[in-house]
Amino acid sequence: MKKTLMVAALTGVFATAAHAQSSVTLYGLIDAGLTYTNNNIVPGSGGSGHSNWKATSGSVNGSRWGLRGSEDLGGGLKAIFTLENGFNIMNGTNSQGGREFGRQAFVGLSSNQFGAVTLGRQYDSVVDFIAPLALTGTQYGGTQFAHPFDNDNLDNTFRVDNSVKYTSANYAGFKFGAMYGFSNQAGGFANNRAYSAGVSYNYGPLNVAGAYFQSNNAGTVNAVTGVQTAGAVTNDQTPFASGRQRIFGGGLNYAFGPATVGFVFTQTMFDNGVGLTNVGTQGLGSVGLGNSARFTNYEVNGRYNLTPALSIAGNYTYTDSRIEGEKPKFHQFNLQTAYALSKRTDVYLQGEYQHVTDTDGLPGGATINGVGIASSNNQVSATVGMRHRF
């Protein structure tokens, strides 16, 4: 009888310990490289260009470290959190406007049956659902493969503060989600907010997704000086300031054997005063683009694993834009090859070429994301680098 009671007591203790099981994981990625660009505007030169060699951090994937944790609450329910810092490996400074956890910072509840609800600083639904189908924002191209100025945010240039997000569980390949970012301003509930929604479906080798994002008062543009101020909800490295920003699009990927091919379409629209906010290092000052702008992006991409360690990836993006009646058109070709030295470390070589026409309304000429604006309509860039994950 005593043995039976002891076994029962120990079983209860272990069951309680199992329900209270928790874990915290330290993780990160470091991306460092050397980048050559054939034409960059020289700061303070009045718009003249010159070739440039520079040491770069995050040419493909932004360098980061983070803490990810969960606590089992029983019944398939968990408490979860993520704190993720972005940094520049070349000078040790924080990215995302100097924030301690600028890439992500959220806490919430996750259910195996119903999905997850999280609160904090988070990615929007366009990033969650469409970006994995493009090469920008992934390990196969990243920063420099972004669409012009990262106008559709597929490369995660900005995050949404003060946000509540729901992400569903996987229902036979079907997932959906939505996010709302609060203005946190008395009397300004609808004037400075962001919201988005997305859906995806996976069936064997086929992946399909679509999403929508809108930000109200995503910054202001001074009509006299042209100076831009980014909005409070997306207030870090936002490529554009405007009274309203809308992004919608979709894409698909299909895998066969070691190869994957895909197509992505996005359209980004800006209203009520538009200005570029990421050209300060080009010696151009603030650049206003009028009252409205639109960028329509078409990307065709593919990747192939030549061996388990060696991969090749490439894409072509055509961007048709409208800026106050002007019609700049961007053509960009990208190619990357990467070789895995181990499961955690790889080296890569990638190159980009961009040609832009009808550049009225744009600062300078061609502009490959992350390398700077050119003084002419053509720009070439190449990077050799390495990534280490931990």
CSV table of C-alpha atoms in Angstrom, one decimal:
chain,number,residue,atom,x,y,z
A,1,MET,CA,0.0,0.0,0.0
A,2,LYS,CA,2.9,2.4,0.9
A,3,LYS,CA,4.6,1.6,-2.4
A,4,THR,CA,1.4,2.4,-4.3
A,5,LEU,CA,1.0,5.7,-2.6
A,6,MET,CA,4.6,6.6,-3.3
A,7,VAL,CA,4.3,5.8,-7.0
A,8,ALA,CA,1.1,7.8,-7.2
A,9,ALA,CA,2.8,10.8,-5.5
A,10,LEU,CA,5.9,10.7,-7.7
A,11,THR,CA,3.6,10.4,-10.8
A,12,GLY,CA,1.8,13.6,-9.7
A,13,VAL,CA,5.1,15.4,-9.2
A,14,PHE,CA,6.4,14.5,-12.6
A,15,ALA,CA,3.1,15.4,-14.3
A,16,THR,CA,3.2,18.9,-12.6
A,17,ALA,CA,6.9,19.3,-13.7
A,18,ALA,CA,5.9,18.4,-17.3
A,19,HIS,CA,3.1,21.0,-17.3
A,20,ALA,CA,5.5,23.6,-16.1
A,21,GLN,CA,8.3,22.8,-18.5
A,22,SER,CA,9.9,25.9,-20.0
A,23,SER,CA,12.9,26.7,-22.3
A,24,VAL,CA,14.9,29.7,-23.4
A,25,THR,CA,17.0,29.6,-26.5
A,26,LEU,CA,19.8,32.0,-27.4
A,27,TYR,CA,20.2,32.3,-31.2
A,28,GLY,CA,21.7,34.5,-33.9
A,29,LEU,CA,23.1,35.1,-37.3
A,30,ILE,CA,26.1,37.1,-38.4
A,31,ASP,CA,26.4,38.3,-42.0
A,32,ALA,CA,29.6,40.1,-43.0
A,33,GLY,CA,31.0,40.9,-46.5
A,34,LEU,CA,32.9,43.1,-48.9
A,35,THR,CA,30.8,44.9,-51.4
A,36,TYR,CA,31.8,46.6,-54.7
A,37,THR,CA,29.5,49.1,-56.4
A,38,ASN,CA,30.4,50.7,-59.7
A,39,ASN,CA,28.5,54.0,-59.1
A,40,ASN,CA,27.5,55.7,-55.9
A,41,ILE,CA,26.6,59.4,-55.5
A,42,VAL,CA,29.5,61.1,-53.7
A,43,PRO,CA,28.1,63.0,-50.6
A,44,GLY,CA,28.2,66.8,-51.0
A,45,SER,CA,29.3,66.5,-54.7
A,46,GLY,CA,26.0,67.8,-56.2
A,47,GLY,CA,25.1,64.4,-57.6
A,48,SER,CA,28.4,63.1,-59.2
A,49,GLY,CA,29.1,59.4,-58.9
A,50,HIS,CA,32.1,57.2,-58.1
A,51,SER,CA,32.9,53.5,-57.6
A,52,ASN,CA,32.9,52.2,-54.0
A,53,TRP,CA,34.5,49.4,-52.0
A,54,LYS,CA,33.1,48.9,-48.5
A,55,ALA,CA,32.8,46.5,-45.7
A,56,THR,CA,29.1,45.5,-45.2
A,57,SER,CA,26.9,43.9,-42.6
A,58,GLY,CA,23.8,42.2,-43.6
A,59,SER,CA,24.1,42.2,-47.4
A,60,VAL,CA,21.9,39.1,-47.4
A,61,ASN,CA,20.5,38.7,-43.9
A,62,GLY,CA,20.6,41.3,-41.2
A,63,SER,CA,23.0,40.4,-38.4
A,64,ARG,CA,21.1,39.7,-35.2
A,65,TRP,CA,21.0,37.9,-31.9
A,66,GLY,CA,17.9,37.0,-29.9
A,67,LEU,CA,16.2,35.1,-27.1
A,68,ARG,CA,13.3,32.8,-27.8
A,69,GLY,CA,11.4,31.1,-25.0
A,70,SER,CA,8.3,29.1,-24.2
A,71,GLU,CA,6.5,27.7,-21.1
A,72,ASP,CA,4.2,24.7,-21.3
A,73,LEU,CA,0.9,25.7,-19.6
A,74,GLY,CA,-0.7,22.3,-20.3
A,75,GLY,CA,-3.5,21.3,-22.6
A,76,GLY,CA,-1.5,22.3,-25.7
A,77,LEU,CA,-1.2,25.9,-24.5
A,78,LYS,CA,2.1,27.7,-24.2
A,79,ALA,CA,3.4,31.1,-23.1
A,80,ILE,CA,5.9,32.3,-25.7
A,81,PHE,CA,8.2,35.3,-26.2
A,82,THR,CA,10.9,36.6,-28.6
A,83,LEU,CA,13.4,39.4,-28.0
A,84,GLU,CA,15.6,40.0,-31.1
A,85,ASN,CA,18.3,42.6,-31.5
A,86,GLY,CA,19.7,43.8,-34.9
A,87,PHE,CA,23.2,45.1,-35.1
A,88,ASN,CA,26.0,46.1,-37.5
A,89,ILE,CA,28.9,43.6,-37.2
A,90,MET,CA,31.3,46.1,-38.8
A,91,ASN,CA,31.0,48.8,-36.1
A,92,GLY,CA,29.0,47.0,-33.3
A,93,THR,CA,26.1,49.5,-33.2
A,94,ASN,CA,22.4,48.6,-32.9
A,95,SER,CA,20.3,48.8,-36.0
A,96,GLN,CA,16.6,49.7,-36.3
A,97,GLY,CA,17.2,53.2,-34.9
A,98,GLY,CA,19.4,52.1,-32.1
A,99,ARG,CA,16.7,49.9,-30.4
A,100,GLU,CA,17.8,47.2,-28.0
A,101,PHE,CA,15.4,44.7,-29.5
A,102,GLY,CA,14.6,46.4,-32.8
A,103,ARG,CA,14.0,43.4,-35.0
A,104,GLN,CA,11.3,41.8,-32.8
A,105,ALA,CA,10.0,42.0,-29.3
A,106,PHE,CA,6.8,40.3,-28.3
A,107,VAL,CA,5.0,38.0,-25.8
A,108,GLY,CA,1.9,35.9,-26.1
A,109,LEU,CA,0.0,32.6,-26.0
A,110,SER,CA,0.2,29.8,-28.5
A,111,SER,CA,-2.2,26.9,-28.9
A,112,ASN,CA,-1.6,23.8,-30.9
A,113,GLN,CA,-5.3,23.8,-31.9
A,114,PHE,CA,-6.1,27.5,-32.3
A,115,GLY,CA,-2.9,29.4,-33.2
A,116,ALA,CA,-1.1,32.2,-31.4
A,117,VAL,CA,-1.9,35.7,-30.2
A,118,THR,CA,1.2,38.0,-29.6
A,119,LEU,CA,1.7,41.6,-28.5
A,120,GLY,CA,4.7,43.9,-29.1
A,121,ARG,CA,6.9,45.0,-31.9
A,122,GLN,CA,6.3,42.6,-34.8
A,123,TYR,CA,6.4,41.8,-38.6
A,124,ASP,CA,3.3,42.6,-40.6
A,125,SER,CA,1.3,40.0,-42.7
A,126,VAL,CA,3.0,41.0,-46.0
A,127,VAL,CA,6.4,40.0,-44.4
A,128,ASP,CA,4.9,36.8,-42.8
A,129,PHE,CA,3.1,35.5,-45.9
A,130,ILE,CA,4.5,36.9,-49.1
A,131,ALA,CA,8.2,37.5,-48.3
A,132,PRO,CA,9.1,33.8,-48.0
A,133,LEU,CA,8.1,33.4,-51.6
A,134,ALA,CA,10.5,36.1,-52.9
A,135,LEU,CA,14.3,36.0,-52.8
A,136,THR,CA,14.6,39.2,-50.9
A,137,GLY,CA,14.0,38.7,-47.2
A,138,THR,CA,15.3,35.1,-47.4
A,139,GLN,CA,18.8,33.5,-47.3
A,140,TYR,CA,18.8,33.3,-51.1
A,141,GLY,CA,19.2,37.1,-51.8
A,142,GLY,CA,18.1,39.2,-48.9
A,143,THR,CA,18.8,42.9,-48.6
A,144,GLN,CA,20.3,43.7,-52.0
A,145,PHE,CA,17.7,41.7,-53.9
A,146,ALA,CA,14.9,43.9,-52.6
A,147,HIS,CA,12.5,45.7,-54.9
A,148,PRO,CA,13.4,49.4,-55.4
A,149,PHE,CA,13.7,51.2,-52.0
A,150,ASP,CA,12.1,48.1,-50.5
A,151,ASN,CA,8.9,49.8,-51.3
A,152,ASP,CA,6.8,46.7,-50.4
A,153,ASN,CA,8.7,45.9,-47.2
A,154,LEU,CA,9.4,42.3,-48.3
A,155,ASP,CA,12.9,42.8,-46.9
A,156,ASN,CA,11.6,43.8,-43.4
A,157,THR,CA,12.9,47.3,-43.6
A,158,PHE,CA,10.3,48.4,-41.0
A,159,ARG,CA,8.3,46.7,-38.2
A,160,VAL,CA,5.1,47.6,-36.5
A,161,ASP,CA,5.1,48.9,-32.9
A,162,ASN,CA,2.3,48.6,-30.4
A,163,SER,CA,0.8,45.7,-32.4
A,164,VAL,CA,-1.4,42.7,-31.6
A,165,LYS,CA,-1.1,39.8,-34.0
A,166,TYR,CA,-3.0,36.6,-34.5
A,167,THR,CA,-1.5,33.7,-36.4
A,168,SER,CA,-3.6,30.6,-37.0
A,169,ALA,CA,-2.5,27.0,-36.6
A,170,ASN,CA,-1.8,24.9,-39.7
A,171,TYR,CA,-5.1,23.4,-40.9
A,172,ALA,CA,-4.2,20.9,-43.5
A,173,GLY,CA,-1.8,23.3,-45.2
A,174,PHE,CA,-4.0,26.4,-44.7
A,175,LYS,CA,-2.9,29.3,-42.5
A,176,PHE,CA,-4.0,32.8,-42.0
A,177,GLY,CA,-3.3,35.8,-39.8
A,178,ALA,CA,-3.9,39.4,-39.0
A,179,MET,CA,-2.2,42.3,-37.2
A,180,TYR,CA,-3.2,45.7,-35.8
A,181,GLY,CA,-0.8,48.4,-34.6
A,182,PHE,CA,-2.2,51.0,-32.2
A,183,SER,CA,-1.4,54.7,-32.4
A,184,ASN,CA,-1.3,54.9,-28.6
A,185,GLN,CA,-2.5,58.5,-29.0
A,186,ALA,CA,-5.4,60.1,-27.3
A,187,GLY,CA,-7.8,61.5,-29.9
A,188,GLY,CA,-5.7,59.9,-32.7
A,189,PHE,CA,-6.9,56.3,-32.8
A,190,ALA,CA,-7.3,56.2,-36.6
A,191,ASN,CA,-4.6,58.8,-37.5
A,192,ASN,CA,-1.5,56.8,-36.8
A,193,ARG,CA,-2.1,53.1,-37.0
A,194,ALA,CA,-1.3,50.1,-39.1
A,195,TYR,CA,-3.1,46.9,-39.9
A,196,SER,CA,-2.6,43.9,-42.2
A,197,ALA,CA,-4.0,40.4,-43.0
A,198,GLY,CA,-2.7,37.4,-44.9
A,199,VAL,CA,-3.3,33.9,-45.9
A,200,SER,CA,-1.3,31.0,-47.3
A,201,TYR,CA,-1.8,27.4,-48.6
A,202,ASN,CA,0.7,24.6,-48.9
A,203,TYR,CA,-0.1,21.4,-50.8
A,204,GLY,CA,3.0,19.2,-51.3
A,205,PRO,CA,5.4,21.1,-53.6
A,206,LEU,CA,3.0,24.1,-54.1
A,207,ASN,CA,3.0,27.2,-51.8
A,208,VAL,CA,0.5,30.1,-52.5
A,209,ALA,CA,0.1,33.2,-50.4
A,210,GLY,CA,-1.5,36.7,-50.4
A,211,ALA,CA,-1.6,39.6,-48.0
A,212,TYR,CA,-2.6,43.3,-47.5
A,213,PHE,CA,-1.0,46.0,-45.3
A,214,GLN,CA,-2.1,49.6,-44.6
A,215,SER,CA,-0.5,52.3,-42.5
A,216,ASN,CA,-2.3,55.6,-41.8
A,217,ASN,CA,-0.1,58.7,-41.3
A,218,ALA,CA,3.1,56.8,-42.1
A,219,GLY,CA,5.0,60.1,-41.6
A,220,THR,CA,4.7,63.7,-42.8
A,221,VAL,CA,6.3,65.7,-45.5
A,222,ASN,CA,6.8,69.5,-45.0
A,223,ALA,CA,5.4,71.2,-48.1
A,224,VAL,CA,8.0,74.0,-47.9
A,225,THR,CA,11.2,72.2,-46.9
A,226,GLY,CA,10.5,68.7,-48.2
A,227,VAL,CA,11.7,67.3,-44.9
A,228,GLN,CA,10.1,63.9,-44.0
A,229,THR,CA,9.3,62.5,-40.6
A,230,ALA,CA,8.5,58.8,-40.3
A,231,GLY,CA,5.3,57.7,-38.6
A,232,ALA,CA,5.2,56.6,-35.0
A,233,VAL,CA,3.8,53.1,-35.6
A,234,THR,CA,6.5,52.2,-38.2
A,235,ASN,CA,9.1,54.7,-36.9
A,236,ASP,CA,12.4,53.1,-38.0
A,237,GLN,CA,14.2,53.1,-41.3
A,238,THR,CA,10.9,53.5,-43.1
A,239,PRO,CA,11.8,54.0,-46.8
A,240,PHE,CA,8.9,56.5,-47.4
A,241,ALA,CA,6.8,59.0,-45.5
A,242,SER,CA,3.2,59.6,-46.5
A,243,GLY,CA,-0.2,60.2,-45.2
A,244,ARG,CA,-1.2,56.7,-46.2
A,245,GLN,CA,0.6,53.6,-47.4
A,246,ARG,CA,-1.1,50.5,-48.8
A,247,ILE,CA,0.6,47.3,-49.9
A,248,PHE,CA,-1.1,44.2,-51.4
A,249,GLY,CA,0.1,41.3,-53.4
A,250,GLY,CA,0.5,37.5,-53.7
A,251,GLY,CA,2.9,34.9,-54.9
A,252,LEU,CA,3.5,31.2,-55.4
A,253,ASN,CA,6.4,28.7,-55.3
A,254,TYR,CA,6.6,25.3,-56.8
A,255,ALA,CA,9.3,22.8,-55.9
A,256,PHE,CA,10.4,19.8,-58.0
A,257,GLY,CA,13.4,17.8,-56.9
A,258,PRO,CA,16.2,20.1,-55.9
A,259,ALA,CA,14.7,23.1,-57.7
A,260,THR,CA,12.1,25.7,-56.8
A,261,VAL,CA,10.6,28.3,-59.0
A,262,GLY,CA,8.3,31.2,-58.0
A,263,PHE,CA,6.5,34.4,-59.0
A,264,VAL,CA,5.6,37.3,-56.7
A,265,PHE,CA,3.4,40.4,-57.5
A,266,THR,CA,3.1,43.4,-55.2
A,267,GLN,CA,1.7,46.9,-55.5
A,268,THR,CA,2.5,49.7,-53.1
A,269,MET,CA,0.6,53.0,-53.1
A,270,PHE,CA,1.4,56.2,-51.2
A,271,ASP,CA,-1.0,59.1,-50.7
A,272,ASN,CA,-1.0,62.6,-49.2
A,273,GLY,CA,2.5,63.8,-49.4
A,274,VAL,CA,5.3,61.3,-50.3
A,275,GLY,CA,9.0,61.6,-49.6
A,276,LEU,CA,12.1,59.3,-49.5
A,277,THR,CA,13.5,59.0,-46.0
A,278,ASN,CA,16.5,56.7,-46.7
A,279,VAL,CA,18.7,59.0,-48.9
A,280,GLY,CA,20.4,61.0,-46.2
A,281,THR,CA,23.8,59.4,-46.7
A,282,GLN,CA,23.8,60.1,-50.4
A,283,GLY,CA,24.4,63.8,-49.9
A,284,LEU,CA,21.0,64.6,-51.4
A,285,GLY,CA,19.2,65.8,-48.2
A,286,SER,CA,15.5,65.2,-48.0
A,287,VAL,CA,13.7,64.3,-51.3
A,288,GLY,CA,10.0,64.9,-51.8
A,289,LEU,CA,8.2,62.9,-54.4
A,290,GLY,CA,4.9,64.9,-54.6
A,291,ASN,CA,1.5,64.0,-53.3
A,292,SER,CA,1.2,60.4,-54.6
A,293,ALA,CA,3.3,57.5,-55.8
A,294,ARG,CA,2.8,53.9,-56.8
A,295,PHE,CA,5.2,51.0,-57.3
A,296,THR,CA,4.1,47.8,-59.0
A,297,ASN,CA,6.6,44.9,-58.7
A,298,TYR,CA,6.8,41.7,-60.7
A,299,GLU,CA,9.4,39.1,-59.6
A,300,VAL,CA,10.3,35.8,-61.2
A,301,ASN,CA,12.7,33.7,-59.2
A,302,GLY,CA,14.3,30.3,-58.9
A,303,ARG,CA,16.9,28.4,-56.9
A,304,TYR,CA,18.6,25.1,-57.3
A,305,ASN,CA,20.7,22.9,-55.0
A,306,LEU,CA,23.5,21.6,-57.1
A,307,THR,CA,24.7,19.5,-54.2
A,308,PRO,CA,23.7,19.4,-50.5
A,309,ALA,CA,26.3,22.1,-49.8
A,310,LEU,CA,26.2,24.2,-53.0
A,311,SER,CA,23.2,26.3,-54.1
A,312,ILE,CA,22.5,28.8,-56.8
A,313,ALA,CA,19.6,31.3,-56.9
A,314,GLY,CA,18.5,34.2,-59.1
A,315,ASN,CA,15.6,36.4,-60.0
A,316,TYR,CA,14.4,39.2,-62.3
A,317,THR,CA,12.2,42.0,-61.0
A,318,TYR,CA,10.4,44.6,-63.1
A,319,THR,CA,9.0,47.6,-61.3
A,320,ASP,CA,6.6,49.9,-63.0
A,321,SER,CA,6.1,53.1,-60.9
A,322,ARG,CA,4.1,56.3,-61.1
A,323,ILE,CA,5.3,59.4,-59.3
A,324,GLU,CA,3.2,62.5,-59.8
A,325,GLY,CA,2.6,61.7,-63.5
A,326,GLU,CA,6.2,60.5,-64.1
A,327,LYS,CA,6.8,56.8,-65.0
A,328,PRO,CA,10.2,55.5,-63.8
A,329,LYS,CA,10.7,51.8,-64.7
A,330,PHE,CA,13.2,49.5,-62.9
A,331,HIS,CA,14.8,46.3,-64.3
A,332,GLN,CA,16.9,44.4,-61.8
A,333,PHE,CA,18.7,41.1,-62.3
A,334,ASN,CA,20.2,39.2,-59.3
A,335,LEU,CA,22.3,36.1,-58.9
A,336,GLN,CA,23.7,34.3,-55.8
A,337,THR,CA,25.7,31.2,-55.1
A,338,ALA,CA,26.4,29.9,-51.6
A,339,TYR,CA,28.5,27.1,-50.3
A,340,ALA,CA,27.9,25.5,-46.8
A,341,LEU,CA,31.1,24.9,-44.9
A,342,SER,CA,29.0,23.3,-42.2
A,343,LYS,CA,25.4,23.3,-41.0
A,344,ARG,CA,25.9,26.7,-39.4
A,345,THR,CA,28.5,28.5,-41.6
A,346,ASP,CA,28.5,29.3,-45.3
A,347,VAL,CA,30.2,31.6,-47.8
A,348,TYR,CA,28.4,33.4,-50.6
A,349,LEU,CA,29.0,35.4,-53.8
A,350,GLN,CA,26.2,37.5,-55.3
A,351,GLY,CA,25.8,40.2,-57.8
A,352,GLU,CA,23.1,42.7,-58.9
A,353,TYR,CA,22.5,44.8,-62.0
A,354,GLN,CA,19.8,47.5,-62.2
A,355,HIS,CA,18.7,49.6,-65.1
A,356,VAL,CA,16.1,52.4,-64.7
A,357,THR,CA,14.4,54.5,-67.3
A,358,ASP,CA,12.4,57.7,-67.2
A,359,THR,CA,14.0,58.8,-63.9
A,360,ASP,CA,12.2,62.2,-63.6
A,361,GLY,CA,10.9,62.5,-60.0
A,362,LEU,CA,13.6,60.3,-58.6
A,363,PRO,CA,16.8,61.3,-56.7
A,364,GLY,CA,19.8,60.3,-58.8
A,365,GLY,CA,19.4,57.2,-61.0
A,366,ALA,CA,19.5,53.5,-60.3
A,367,THR,CA,19.4,52.3,-56.7
A,368,ILE,CA,20.2,48.8,-55.6
A,369,ASN,CA,18.8,48.4,-52.1
A,370,GLY,CA,21.5,48.7,-49.4
A,371,VAL,CA,24.4,49.9,-51.6
A,372,GLY,CA,23.4,53.5,-52.3
A,373,ILE,CA,22.0,55.6,-55.2
A,374,ALA,CA,23.8,55.9,-58.5
A,375,SER,CA,24.3,59.1,-60.5
A,376,SER,CA,23.4,57.3,-63.7
A,377,ASN,CA,20.6,55.0,-64.9
A,378,ASN,CA,22.7,51.8,-64.4
A,379,GLN,CA,24.3,50.3,-61.4
A,380,VAL,CA,26.2,47.1,-60.7
A,381,SER,CA,27.1,45.6,-57.3
A,382,ALA,CA,28.8,42.5,-56.1
A,383,THR,CA,29.4,41.1,-52.6
A,384,VAL,CA,31.5,38.2,-51.3
A,385,GLY,CA,30.7,37.3,-47.7
A,386,MET,CA,30.1,34.7,-45.0
A,387,ARG,CA,27.3,33.9,-42.6
A,388,HIS,CA,27.4,32.1,-39.3
A,389,ARG,CA,24.4,31.0,-37.4
A,390,PHE,CA,24.4,30.0,-33.7
